[in-house]
Coordinates of C-alpha atoms and ligand atoms in Angstrom, one line a residue:
M285 CA 308.7 35.1 -52.5
K286 CA 307.6 38.5 -51.2
K287 CA 304.5 39.2 -53.3
L288 CA 301.7 36.9 -54.3
I289 CA 299.5 38.5 -57.0
S290 CA 298.7 35.5 -59.2
P291 CA 299.2 31.7 -58.6
L292 CA 301.9 31.9 -61.3
D293 CA 304.1 33.9 -58.9
L294 CA 304.7 30.5 -57.2
T295 CA 306.6 27.7 -58.9
T296 CA 305.0 24.3 -58.8
Q297 CA 307.7 23.3 -56.4
E298 CA 306.8 26.2 -54.0
I299 CA 303.1 25.2 -54.3
D300 CA 304.0 21.7 -53.4
E301 CA 305.9 22.8 -50.4
I302 CA 303.0 25.0 -49.2
L303 CA 300.5 22.2 -49.6
S304 CA 302.8 19.7 -47.8
L305 CA 303.3 22.1 -45.0
A306 CA 299.6 22.7 -44.8
D307 CA 299.1 18.9 -44.5
R308 CA 301.6 18.7 -41.7
I309 CA 299.9 21.6 -39.9
M310 CA 296.5 19.9 -40.2
E311 CA 298.0 16.8 -38.6
N312 CA 299.6 18.6 -35.7
P313 CA 298.5 22.3 -35.4
T314 CA 299.8 22.8 -31.9
A315 CA 303.4 22.4 -33.2
Y316 CA 302.9 25.6 -35.1
A317 CA 301.1 27.6 -32.4
H318 CA 304.1 30.0 -31.8
K319 CA 305.7 30.2 -35.3
C320 CA 304.6 33.8 -35.7
D321 CA 304.8 35.1 -32.2
G322 CA 305.3 38.9 -32.3
K323 CA 304.3 39.2 -35.9
I324 CA 301.3 41.2 -37.2
L325 CA 299.1 40.5 -40.2
A326 CA 297.1 43.4 -41.7
T327 CA 293.9 42.4 -43.6
L328 CA 292.9 45.3 -45.8
F329 CA 289.5 44.4 -47.3
F330 CA 288.0 47.0 -49.6
E331 CA 285.4 44.4 -50.6
P332 CA 283.1 42.0 -48.6
S333 CA 284.5 38.7 -47.4
T334 CA 283.7 36.0 -44.9
R335 CA 286.0 33.0 -45.6
T336 CA 289.0 34.8 -47.0
R337 CA 289.4 37.5 -44.4
L338 CA 288.4 35.3 -41.4
S339 CA 290.6 32.4 -42.5
F340 CA 293.6 34.8 -42.9
E341 CA 292.9 36.1 -39.4
S342 CA 292.4 32.6 -38.0
A343 CA 295.6 31.5 -39.7
M344 CA 297.7 34.3 -38.1
L345 CA 296.1 33.9 -34.7
S346 CA 296.7 30.1 -34.9
L347 CA 300.4 30.8 -35.5
G348 CA 300.6 33.0 -32.4
G349 CA 300.6 36.3 -34.4
K350 CA 298.3 39.2 -34.2
V351 CA 296.0 40.8 -36.7
L352 CA 294.6 44.3 -37.5
G353 CA 292.8 45.7 -40.5
F354 CA 289.5 46.8 -41.9
S355 CA 286.7 44.9 -43.5
S356 CA 285.2 47.6 -45.8
A357 CA 286.4 50.5 -47.8
S358 CA 283.9 52.7 -46.0
S359 CA 285.7 52.3 -42.7
S360 CA 289.1 53.2 -44.1
S361 CA 290.6 56.4 -45.5
A362 CA 289.8 55.1 -49.0
S363 CA 286.4 56.8 -48.3
K364 CA 288.2 60.1 -48.0
G365 CA 289.9 59.6 -51.3
E366 CA 293.2 58.0 -50.2
S367 CA 295.0 56.0 -52.9
V368 CA 295.8 52.3 -52.5
A369 CA 299.5 53.1 -52.7
D370 CA 299.3 55.5 -49.8
T371 CA 297.2 53.1 -47.7
V372 CA 299.6 50.2 -48.0
R373 CA 302.7 52.4 -47.5
T374 CA 301.1 53.5 -44.2
V375 CA 299.9 50.0 -43.1
E376 CA 303.4 48.7 -43.7
C377 CA 304.5 50.9 -40.8
Y378 CA 302.1 48.9 -38.5
A379 CA 302.3 45.3 -39.8
D380 CA 304.8 42.7 -41.0
I381 CA 302.6 41.2 -43.8
I382 CA 299.5 42.4 -45.7
A383 CA 296.6 40.6 -47.2
M384 CA 294.5 42.9 -49.4
R385 CA 291.2 42.5 -51.3
H386 CA 290.1 45.2 -53.7
P387 CA 287.3 45.6 -56.3
K388 CA 289.6 46.8 -59.0
E389 CA 291.6 44.5 -61.2
G390 CA 295.3 45.3 -60.8
A391 CA 295.0 47.0 -57.4
A392 CA 297.1 44.2 -55.7
A393 CA 299.9 44.8 -58.2
V394 CA 299.8 48.5 -57.5
A395 CA 299.9 47.8 -53.8
A396 CA 302.8 45.3 -54.2
A397 CA 304.9 47.9 -56.1
N398 CA 304.6 50.3 -53.2
V399 CA 305.6 48.2 -50.2
E400 CA 308.7 46.3 -49.0
C401 CA 306.8 43.9 -46.8
P402 CA 305.2 40.6 -48.1
L403 CA 301.9 41.3 -49.7
I404 CA 299.2 38.8 -50.7
N405 CA 296.4 39.4 -53.2
A406 CA 293.2 38.3 -51.5
G407 CA 291.2 39.0 -54.7
D408 CA 291.4 41.9 -57.1
G409 CA 288.1 42.5 -58.9
G410 CA 287.4 39.9 -61.6
H411 CA 291.1 39.1 -62.0
Q412 CA 292.9 36.7 -59.7
H413 CA 292.6 35.1 -56.2
P414 CA 295.7 33.0 -55.6
T415 CA 295.0 32.0 -52.0
Q416 CA 291.7 30.5 -53.0
T417 CA 293.6 28.6 -55.6
L418 CA 296.0 27.2 -52.9
T419 CA 292.9 26.3 -50.9
D420 CA 291.4 24.5 -53.9
L421 CA 294.7 22.7 -54.8
L422 CA 295.1 21.5 -51.2
T423 CA 291.5 20.2 -51.2
I424 CA 291.9 18.4 -54.5
R425 CA 295.2 16.9 -53.5
R426 CA 293.8 15.7 -50.2
L427 CA 290.6 14.3 -51.7
K428 CA 291.9 13.0 -55.0
G429 CA 295.5 12.2 -54.0
H430 CA 297.1 14.0 -56.9
L431 CA 296.9 17.1 -59.1
D432 CA 297.4 15.5 -62.5
N433 CA 295.3 13.5 -64.9
L434 CA 292.0 15.0 -63.8
T435 CA 289.0 16.3 -65.7
I436 CA 287.9 19.5 -64.1
G437 CA 284.6 21.2 -64.9
F438 CA 284.0 24.9 -64.1
C439 CA 280.4 26.0 -64.0
G440 CA 278.7 29.3 -63.7
D441 CA 280.2 32.8 -64.0
L442 CA 283.5 32.1 -65.7
K443 CA 283.8 35.6 -66.9
F444 CA 284.0 37.5 -63.6
G445 CA 285.0 34.6 -61.3
R446 CA 288.5 35.3 -60.2
T447 CA 288.7 32.0 -58.4
V448 CA 288.1 30.3 -61.8
H449 CA 290.8 32.3 -63.5
S450 CA 293.4 31.6 -60.9
L451 CA 292.6 27.9 -60.7
I452 CA 292.7 27.4 -64.4
R453 CA 296.0 29.1 -64.6
A454 CA 297.4 26.9 -61.8
M455 CA 296.0 23.6 -63.2
M456 CA 297.5 24.3 -66.6
R457 CA 300.9 23.5 -65.1
Y458 CA 300.0 19.9 -64.2
E459 CA 300.0 16.9 -66.7
G460 CA 296.9 15.4 -68.2
I461 CA 294.4 18.0 -67.2
R462 CA 291.2 18.4 -69.2
F463 CA 289.0 21.4 -68.8
I464 CA 285.2 21.5 -69.3
L465 CA 283.9 25.1 -69.1
V466 CA 280.2 25.3 -68.5
S467 CA 278.6 28.8 -68.8
P468 CA 276.0 30.8 -70.6
K469 CA 277.6 32.6 -73.7
E470 CA 277.6 35.9 -71.8
L471 CA 279.6 34.5 -68.9
Q472 CA 282.3 32.6 -70.8
I473 CA 286.0 32.7 -69.7
P474 CA 287.8 35.9 -70.7
D475 CA 289.7 35.9 -74.0
Y476 CA 293.1 36.0 -72.3
I477 CA 292.5 32.7 -70.6
R478 CA 291.0 31.1 -73.7
D479 CA 294.1 32.3 -75.7
D480 CA 296.4 30.7 -73.1
L481 CA 294.5 27.4 -73.2
T482 CA 294.6 27.4 -77.0
A483 CA 298.3 28.4 -77.3
G484 CA 299.3 25.7 -74.7
G485 CA 297.4 23.0 -76.7
F486 CA 295.2 22.2 -73.8
D487 CA 292.3 19.8 -73.9
F488 CA 289.3 22.1 -73.2
Q489 CA 285.7 22.5 -74.3
E490 CA 283.1 25.1 -73.7
V491 CA 279.5 23.9 -73.2
E492 CA 276.3 25.5 -72.1
R493 CA 274.5 22.6 -70.5
L494 CA 275.8 21.1 -67.2
E495 CA 273.8 17.9 -67.9
D496 CA 275.8 17.2 -71.1
A497 CA 279.2 17.2 -69.4
I498 CA 278.8 16.4 -65.7
G499 CA 279.3 12.7 -66.3
E500 CA 282.8 13.2 -67.5
M501 CA 284.1 15.2 -64.6
D502 CA 286.4 14.2 -61.7
I503 CA 285.9 17.6 -60.1
L504 CA 283.0 20.0 -60.5
Y505 CA 283.9 23.6 -59.5
M506 CA 280.6 25.5 -59.1
T507 CA 280.6 29.3 -58.9
R508 CA 278.3 32.1 -58.0
V509 CA 277.0 34.6 -60.6
Q510 CA 278.8 37.7 -59.5
R511 CA 276.1 40.3 -59.1
E512 CA 278.5 43.1 -58.0
R513 CA 280.4 42.9 -61.3
F514 CA 277.4 43.3 -63.6
F515 CA 276.8 46.6 -65.3
N516 CA 273.0 46.2 -65.1
E517 CA 270.6 44.4 -62.9
E518 CA 268.5 43.0 -65.7
D519 CA 271.4 40.9 -67.1
Y520 CA 272.1 39.7 -63.6
I521 CA 268.5 38.6 -63.0
R522 CA 268.4 36.9 -66.4
L523 CA 271.6 34.9 -65.8
R524 CA 271.7 34.3 -62.0
D525 CA 269.9 31.0 -62.0
S526 CA 271.5 29.6 -65.2
Y527 CA 272.7 26.6 -63.2
I528 CA 271.3 24.9 -60.2
L529 CA 273.1 21.8 -59.1
D530 CA 270.5 19.4 -57.5
T531 CA 270.3 15.7 -56.7
E532 CA 268.9 14.9 -60.1
K533 CA 272.0 16.3 -61.8
M534 CA 274.3 14.7 -59.2
E535 CA 272.8 11.3 -60.4
L536 CA 274.5 11.9 -63.7
A537 CA 277.9 12.4 -62.1
K538 CA 280.7 9.9 -61.4
K539 CA 280.4 8.2 -58.0
D540 CA 283.8 9.7 -57.0
M541 CA 283.4 13.1 -58.5
I542 CA 283.9 15.9 -55.9
V543 CA 281.9 19.2 -55.9
L544 CA 283.9 22.3 -54.9
H545 CA 282.7 25.9 -54.6
P546 CA 284.8 28.8 -53.3
L547 CA 281.5 30.0 -51.5
P548 CA 279.5 32.0 -50.8
R549 CA 276.7 30.0 -52.5
V550 CA 273.5 31.7 -53.5
N551 CA 271.2 29.4 -55.5
E552 CA 273.6 27.5 -57.7
I553 CA 273.9 24.5 -55.4
S554 CA 270.6 23.3 -53.9
V555 CA 271.0 22.7 -50.1
E556 CA 269.8 19.1 -50.6
V557 CA 273.2 18.4 -52.3
D558 CA 275.0 19.1 -49.0
K559 CA 274.1 15.7 -47.8
D560 CA 275.8 14.0 -50.7
P561 CA 279.3 12.7 -49.7
R562 CA 280.6 14.2 -52.9
A563 CA 279.8 17.7 -51.7
C564 CA 283.1 18.9 -50.5
Y565 CA 282.8 22.7 -50.3
F566 CA 282.8 23.0 -46.5
K567 CA 285.9 20.7 -46.3
Q568 CA 287.4 23.1 -48.9
A569 CA 286.6 26.1 -46.7
R570 CA 288.4 24.4 -43.8
C571 CA 291.5 23.8 -45.9
G572 CA 291.7 27.6 -46.4
R573 CA 292.8 28.2 -42.8
F574 CA 295.7 25.7 -42.9
V575 CA 296.9 26.6 -46.4
R576 CA 297.1 30.3 -45.3
M577 CA 299.0 29.3 -42.2
A578 CA 301.5 27.6 -44.5
L579 CA 301.6 30.6 -46.8
I580 CA 302.1 33.1 -44.0
M581 CA 305.0 31.0 -42.6
K582 CA 306.7 30.8 -46.0
M583 CA 306.3 34.5 -46.7
L584 CA 307.6 35.5 -43.3
E585 CA 310.3 32.9 -43.6
V586 CA 309.6 31.5 -40.1
E587 CA 309.8 27.8 -40.9
Ligands
NCD1331 C1 285.1 34.1 -53.9 C2 285.6 35.5 -54.2 O1 285.6 36.4 -53.3 O2 286.2 35.6 -55.3 N1 284.9 33.8 -52.6 C3 286.0 33.5 -51.8 O3 287.0 34.2 -51.8 N2 285.9 32.3 -51.1 C4 283.9 33.8 -54.8 C5 282.7 34.6 -54.7 O4 282.7 35.7 -54.1 O5 281.7 34.2 -55.4

């Protein structure tokens, strides 16, 4: 596998192998400290990031490799008008593997079509975010013990949230998954995902109130309302605080439900919830480093 644009570029068997490798790395990270000696990862981030970029860099450094890149479009030649295709063709001369984030949907696919080296989509606009999905799957498997027979609730900005789109797509391949989609009408999942859920005969429901559905969930995946993807500020202000998970709502949830969030959080999870043992979003962020170590090893074929 040379290019990772959507989680569906990986078979469930490949996902399983990556998650198992990540588990082994977490048990004994020093055994992997030289797996990528002499290799270079380029992180090309045309959009802001904390976890994704730094966990990629941490992953490569933890494997003994080196990293280079940029963290904003303004510090790259994109600001001079260079195309994505030309940027990645150039970077391929300096690195062995590329992780790229871009505000435009489809930018990762364009980049992938223009390079020979392995390329990973680290988020393309409101489209897909496959490495967040690997992080989410690893977290779910470690905390729940399995990836099937789960009721997973997604809450917040399901329209623009690429992490939601990728995780729904990935979870659709496991048995016995029920989806509860909680959002205001304006921020419901895109039609192409609803069509897939309907065509596949999935058990899914769309609701507006979190209180009505939280009690049924094994996993609650909270998301941020994505200010940068709105066309006007008024709509954002009206919708940004649609959901705030607080201790009162947590009382309605199962005792073993887990709360995930790709982060960054703004207001949608009250900080008081952090103390609840069911709040697992920082454990999830930690998983991101190890799953990316496993992915880099697979893509560079250095196992
Ligand atoms: C998410 C993203 O960038 O899509 N964050 C992340 O990668 N961990 C979610 C977000 O920005 O809200």
